[in-house]
XYZ file of C-alpha atoms in Angstrom:
358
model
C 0.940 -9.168 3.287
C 4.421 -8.076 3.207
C 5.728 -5.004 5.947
C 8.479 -4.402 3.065
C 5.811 -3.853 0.628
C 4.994 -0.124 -0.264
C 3.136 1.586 -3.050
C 3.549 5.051 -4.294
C 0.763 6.693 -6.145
C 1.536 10.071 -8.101
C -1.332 12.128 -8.518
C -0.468 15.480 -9.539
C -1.254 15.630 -12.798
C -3.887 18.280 -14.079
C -5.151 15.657 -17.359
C -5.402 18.645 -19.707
C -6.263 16.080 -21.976
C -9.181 15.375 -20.830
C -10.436 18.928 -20.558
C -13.011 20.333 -19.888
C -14.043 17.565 -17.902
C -10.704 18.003 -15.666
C -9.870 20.990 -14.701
C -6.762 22.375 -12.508
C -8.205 22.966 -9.437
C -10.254 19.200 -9.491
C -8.160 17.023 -12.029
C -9.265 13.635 -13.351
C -7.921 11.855 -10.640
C -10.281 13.150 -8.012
C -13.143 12.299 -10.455
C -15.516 9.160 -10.457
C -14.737 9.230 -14.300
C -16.341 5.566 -14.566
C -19.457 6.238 -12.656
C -18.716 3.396 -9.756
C -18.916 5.877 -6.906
C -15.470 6.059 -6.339
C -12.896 8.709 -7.836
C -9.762 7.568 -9.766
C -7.665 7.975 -6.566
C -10.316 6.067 -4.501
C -10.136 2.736 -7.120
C -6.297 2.690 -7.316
C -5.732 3.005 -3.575
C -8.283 0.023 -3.323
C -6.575 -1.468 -5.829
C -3.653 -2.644 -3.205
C -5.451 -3.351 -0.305
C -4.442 -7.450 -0.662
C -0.568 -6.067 -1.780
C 0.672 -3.748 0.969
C -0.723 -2.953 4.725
C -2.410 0.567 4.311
C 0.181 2.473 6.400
C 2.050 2.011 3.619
C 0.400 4.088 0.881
C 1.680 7.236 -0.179
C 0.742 9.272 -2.606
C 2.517 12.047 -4.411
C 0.313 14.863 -5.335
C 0.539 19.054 -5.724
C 0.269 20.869 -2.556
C -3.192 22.641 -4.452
C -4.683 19.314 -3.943
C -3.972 18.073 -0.182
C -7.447 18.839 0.922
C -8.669 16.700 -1.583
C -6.506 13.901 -1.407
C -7.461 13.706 2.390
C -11.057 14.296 1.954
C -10.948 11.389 -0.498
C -8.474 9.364 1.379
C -9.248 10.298 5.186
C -7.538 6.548 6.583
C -4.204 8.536 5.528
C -1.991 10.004 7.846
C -0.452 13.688 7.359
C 2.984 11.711 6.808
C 1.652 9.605 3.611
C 0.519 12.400 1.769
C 3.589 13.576 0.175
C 3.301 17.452 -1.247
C 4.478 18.802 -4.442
C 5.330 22.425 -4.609
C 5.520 22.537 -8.264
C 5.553 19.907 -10.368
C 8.570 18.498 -11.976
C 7.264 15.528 -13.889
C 8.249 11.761 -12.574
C 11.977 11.681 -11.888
C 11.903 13.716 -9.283
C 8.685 12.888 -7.425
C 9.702 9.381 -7.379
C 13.320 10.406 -6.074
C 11.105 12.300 -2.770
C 9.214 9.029 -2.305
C 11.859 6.796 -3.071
C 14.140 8.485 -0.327
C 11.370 9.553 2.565
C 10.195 5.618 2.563
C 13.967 3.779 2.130
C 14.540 6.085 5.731
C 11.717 4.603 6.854
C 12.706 0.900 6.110
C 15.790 0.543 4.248
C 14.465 -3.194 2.867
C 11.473 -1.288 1.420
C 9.863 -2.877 -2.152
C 8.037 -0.306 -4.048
C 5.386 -0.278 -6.500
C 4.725 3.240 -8.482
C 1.574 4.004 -10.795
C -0.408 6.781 -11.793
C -3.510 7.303 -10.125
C -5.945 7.580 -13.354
C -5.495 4.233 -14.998
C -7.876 1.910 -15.264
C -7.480 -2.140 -14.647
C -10.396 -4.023 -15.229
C -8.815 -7.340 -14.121
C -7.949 -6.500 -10.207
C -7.296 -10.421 -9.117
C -4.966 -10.838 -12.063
C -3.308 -7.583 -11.393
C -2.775 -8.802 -7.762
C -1.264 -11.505 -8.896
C 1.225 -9.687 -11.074
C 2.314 -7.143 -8.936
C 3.386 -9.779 -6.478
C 5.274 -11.652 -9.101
C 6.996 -8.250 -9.663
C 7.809 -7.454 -6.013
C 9.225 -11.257 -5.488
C 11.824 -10.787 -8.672
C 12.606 -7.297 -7.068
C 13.074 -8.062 -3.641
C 15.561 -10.981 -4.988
C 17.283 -9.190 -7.719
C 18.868 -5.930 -8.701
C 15.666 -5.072 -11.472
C 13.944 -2.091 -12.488
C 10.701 -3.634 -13.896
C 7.734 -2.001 -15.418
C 4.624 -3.839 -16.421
C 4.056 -4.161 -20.496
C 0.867 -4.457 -22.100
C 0.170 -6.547 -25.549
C -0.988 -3.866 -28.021
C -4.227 -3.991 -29.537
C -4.281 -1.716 -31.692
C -1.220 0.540 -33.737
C -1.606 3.581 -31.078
C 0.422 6.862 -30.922
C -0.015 8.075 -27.997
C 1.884 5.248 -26.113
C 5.375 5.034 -25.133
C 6.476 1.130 -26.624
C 8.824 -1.107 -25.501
C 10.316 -3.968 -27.161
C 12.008 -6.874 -25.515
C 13.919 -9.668 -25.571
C 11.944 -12.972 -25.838
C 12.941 -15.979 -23.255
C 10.856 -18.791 -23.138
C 9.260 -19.775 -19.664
C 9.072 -16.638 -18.316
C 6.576 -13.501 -17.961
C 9.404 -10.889 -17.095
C 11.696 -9.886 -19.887
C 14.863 -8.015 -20.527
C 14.047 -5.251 -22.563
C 16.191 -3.881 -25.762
C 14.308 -0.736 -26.551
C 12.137 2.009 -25.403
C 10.113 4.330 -28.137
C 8.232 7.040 -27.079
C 4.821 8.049 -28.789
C 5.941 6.780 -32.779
C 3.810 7.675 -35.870
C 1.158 5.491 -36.766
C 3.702 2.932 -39.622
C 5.783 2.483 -36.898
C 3.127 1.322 -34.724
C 1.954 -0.639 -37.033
C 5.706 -2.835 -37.453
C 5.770 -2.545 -34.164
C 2.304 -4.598 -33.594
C 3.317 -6.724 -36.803
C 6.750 -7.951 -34.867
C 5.011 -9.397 -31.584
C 7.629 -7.967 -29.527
C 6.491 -4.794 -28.444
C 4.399 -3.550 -25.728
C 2.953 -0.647 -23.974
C 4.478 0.722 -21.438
C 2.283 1.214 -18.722
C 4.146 3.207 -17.004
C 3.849 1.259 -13.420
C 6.654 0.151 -12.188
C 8.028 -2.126 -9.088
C 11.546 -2.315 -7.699
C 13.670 -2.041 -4.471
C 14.761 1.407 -2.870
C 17.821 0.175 -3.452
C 17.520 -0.214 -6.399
C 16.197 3.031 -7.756
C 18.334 5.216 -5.594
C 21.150 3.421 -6.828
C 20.204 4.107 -10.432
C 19.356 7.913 -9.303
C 22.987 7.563 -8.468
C 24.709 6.739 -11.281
C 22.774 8.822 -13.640
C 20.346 11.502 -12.110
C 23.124 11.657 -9.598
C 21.892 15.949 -8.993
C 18.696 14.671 -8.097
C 20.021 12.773 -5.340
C 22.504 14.932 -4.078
C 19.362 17.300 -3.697
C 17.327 14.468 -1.519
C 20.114 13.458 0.127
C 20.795 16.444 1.731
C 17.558 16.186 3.181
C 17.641 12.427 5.154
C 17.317 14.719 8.683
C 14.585 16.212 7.893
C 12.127 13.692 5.726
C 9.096 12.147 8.206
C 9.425 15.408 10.172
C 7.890 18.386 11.025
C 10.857 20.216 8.936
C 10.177 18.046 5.824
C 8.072 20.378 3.775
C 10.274 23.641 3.848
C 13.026 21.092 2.779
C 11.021 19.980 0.298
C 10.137 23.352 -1.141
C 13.688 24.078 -1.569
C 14.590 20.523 -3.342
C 12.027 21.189 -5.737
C 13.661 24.619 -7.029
C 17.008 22.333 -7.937
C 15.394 19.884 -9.147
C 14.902 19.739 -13.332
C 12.005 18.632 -15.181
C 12.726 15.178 -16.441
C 10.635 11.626 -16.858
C 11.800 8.551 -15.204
C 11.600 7.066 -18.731
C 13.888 9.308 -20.267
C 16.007 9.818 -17.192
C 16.927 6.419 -16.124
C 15.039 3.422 -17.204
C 16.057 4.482 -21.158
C 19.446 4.280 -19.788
C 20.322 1.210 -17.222
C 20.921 -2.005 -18.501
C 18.789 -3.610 -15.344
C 15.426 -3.002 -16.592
C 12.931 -5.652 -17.453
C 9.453 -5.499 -18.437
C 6.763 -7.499 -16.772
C 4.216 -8.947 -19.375
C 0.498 -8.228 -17.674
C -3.043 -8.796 -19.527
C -4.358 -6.475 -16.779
C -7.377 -4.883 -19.092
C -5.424 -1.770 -18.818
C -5.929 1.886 -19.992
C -4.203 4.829 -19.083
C -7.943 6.965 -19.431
C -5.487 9.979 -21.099
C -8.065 10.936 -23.508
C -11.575 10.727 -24.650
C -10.964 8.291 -26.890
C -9.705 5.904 -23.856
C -12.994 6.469 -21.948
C -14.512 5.704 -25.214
C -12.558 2.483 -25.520
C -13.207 0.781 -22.199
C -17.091 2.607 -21.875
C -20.239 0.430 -22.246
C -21.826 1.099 -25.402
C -25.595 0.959 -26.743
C -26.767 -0.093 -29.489
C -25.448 2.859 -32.179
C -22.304 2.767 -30.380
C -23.126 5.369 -28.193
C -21.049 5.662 -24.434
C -23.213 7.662 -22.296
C -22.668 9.182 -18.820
C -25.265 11.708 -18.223
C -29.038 12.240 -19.377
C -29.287 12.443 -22.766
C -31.941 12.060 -25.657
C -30.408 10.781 -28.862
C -31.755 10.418 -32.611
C -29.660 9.502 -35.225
C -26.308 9.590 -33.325
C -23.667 7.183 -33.751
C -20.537 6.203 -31.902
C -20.198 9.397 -29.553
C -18.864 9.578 -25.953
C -21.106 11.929 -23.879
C -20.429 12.767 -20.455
C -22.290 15.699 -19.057
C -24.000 16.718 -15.868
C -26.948 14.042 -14.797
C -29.384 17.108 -13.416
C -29.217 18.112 -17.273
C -31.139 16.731 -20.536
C -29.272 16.900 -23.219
C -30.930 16.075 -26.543
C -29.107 15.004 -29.757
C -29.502 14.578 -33.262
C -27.742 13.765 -36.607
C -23.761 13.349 -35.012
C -21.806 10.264 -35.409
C -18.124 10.166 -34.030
C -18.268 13.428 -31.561
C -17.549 14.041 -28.043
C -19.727 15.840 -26.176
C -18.405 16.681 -22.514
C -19.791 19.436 -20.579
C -18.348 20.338 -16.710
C -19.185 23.085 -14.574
C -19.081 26.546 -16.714
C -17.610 25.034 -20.210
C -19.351 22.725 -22.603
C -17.074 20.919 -25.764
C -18.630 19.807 -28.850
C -15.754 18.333 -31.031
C -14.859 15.339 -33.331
C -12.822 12.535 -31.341
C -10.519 11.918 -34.265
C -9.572 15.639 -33.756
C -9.382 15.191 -29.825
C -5.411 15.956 -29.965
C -6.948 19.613 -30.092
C -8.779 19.726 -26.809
C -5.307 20.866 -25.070
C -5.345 23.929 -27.891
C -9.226 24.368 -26.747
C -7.856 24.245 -23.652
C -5.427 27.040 -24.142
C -7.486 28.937 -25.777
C -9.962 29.253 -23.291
C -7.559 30.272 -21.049
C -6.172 33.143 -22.942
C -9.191 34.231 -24.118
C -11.447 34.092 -21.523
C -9.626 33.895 -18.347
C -7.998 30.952 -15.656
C -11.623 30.087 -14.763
C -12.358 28.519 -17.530
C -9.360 25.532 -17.416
């Protein structure tokens, strides 16, 4: 197990969605969304306990959620729990990370990832990872890790690459973000596309040097804070960083733009659980086609996901393609081809019926 070897998990996030089962003051993340006993946040911190020594997690999350995070993950020190004030999407929480653990060891080899995915092949994904932190700790690369399409999806961001024989990591040529459903379509057609999974590996000197040259505000913001990051003064810094900092993606912010960014080809069973229809996906299914987490009575039902509190029956009859998700004080009934509406749902419960209700 490498010392140089750090992983940075960002769990801020609210997963709106994947309302109303999370909500903003107990996300997705903090969830055992598969029923295994352990929350999102518990499985990916497992995840890396053969990559990187476990001083050497950090995760990224909103200052709302620190009690969680270290109910969830007591081994963690106060120093490894990095705190958002606001969030400000992934540029600028990986900047904080980036710089806080590159003062910490300046030969430091970094893997990022969201805390809600879901791999289903955890030795492979080992295996991976380490072929990713080898290439980066030899070679100026930005690499993310690409998954083979299954299906013409579009809600994923895509990226196309340049084929040479022999070898698993790939320049890439193009990033597209979210197409329509005929793009998709060529795109699965040309065999040389993949999903971005939006986990990524590299050096810290390698990102901050691509912060540089083109979020190069960013890290005149963080640098101005190397006396202060891993101590006691690191939060009020922190606080005031985040107010100059702008609301951008990594994607769009750098790794669209450098010309030093490969993609890692990984059959991982991967899903980024964004939506119903993920759970739905990956979830074990009777014999109509039915995914059930909960206690439930169904006649003539077909191909539903239904996740809903275990201490209640619910009984169904006559619906075939619906979610039904009930959590705490709200209760959804809707179609999951129409499940892009459940952030309008979402919104309208707010504004209707108050911030309790989201």
């Amino acid at each position: 197990m490498d010392k140089n070897t750090f992983v940075v998990i960002m769990a801020g996030g609210i997963g709106s969605r994947f309302w109303p089962f999370s909500r903003t003051n107990y996300p997705k993340q903090f969830h055992d969304v598969l029923g295994t006993g352990e929350s999102m946040l518990q499985m990916t911190a497992r995840r890396f306990k053969d990559i990187c020594p476990p001083e050497n997690i950090f995760i990224v999350t909103n200052k709302d959620y620190e009690a969680l995070v270290k109910e969830q993950l007591p081994q963690l020190t106060d120093n490894q729990i990095l705190l958002e004030p606001v969030g400000r999407n992934t540029a600028p929480c990986i900047a904080y990370a980036s710089h806080k653990i590159a003062l910490l060891n300046p030969d430091a080899n970094l893997v990022v990832t969201p805390s809600d995915h879901v791999i289903l092949k955890e030795d492979v994904f080992t295996s991976v990872v380490q072929k990713g932190l080898k290439a980066a700790s030899q070679d100026d690369v930005l690499i993310t890790l690409g998954i083979e399409p299954s299906r013409p999806d579009t809600g994923y961001g895509y990226i196309q690459y340049i084929d040479n024989e022999g070898s698993d990591i790939k320049k890439v040529k193009t990033f597209t973000e979210k197409p329509n459903l005929e793009l998709a379509q060529m795109f699965l057609d040309s065999g040389d596309f993949v999903w971005n999974a939006g986990i990524f590996i590299w050096s810290a000197k390698s990102i901050l040097n691509a912060f540089r040259q083109h979020l190069s505000e960013i890290t005149e913001v963080f640098d101005e804070g190397n006396m202060v990051l891993n101590t006691s003064e690191e939060q009020n810094f922190i606080a005031r960083a985040y107010s100059q900092c702008r609301n951008i993606s990594i994607d769009y912010g750098i790794m669209e733009k450098v010309d030093n960014v490969y993609v890692l080809l990984a059959d991982i069973g991967w899903s980024d659980l964004g939506t119903w229809n993920s759970l739905y996906t990956i979830g074990e299914k009777e014999k109509d086609g039915n995914v059930i987490d909960g206690d439930a009575l169904l006649y003539d039902t077909k191909d539903c996901i239904i996740k809903t509190p275990k201490e209640r029956l619910v009984v169904v009859q006559g619906l075939e393609n619906y979610i039904i998700a009930e959590y705490d004080n709200v209760l959804m009934i809707c179609r999951k081809d129409e499940e892009q509406k459940v952030k309008e749902f979402m919104a309208d419960a707010k504004a209707k019926r108050g911030p309790d209700y989201i």
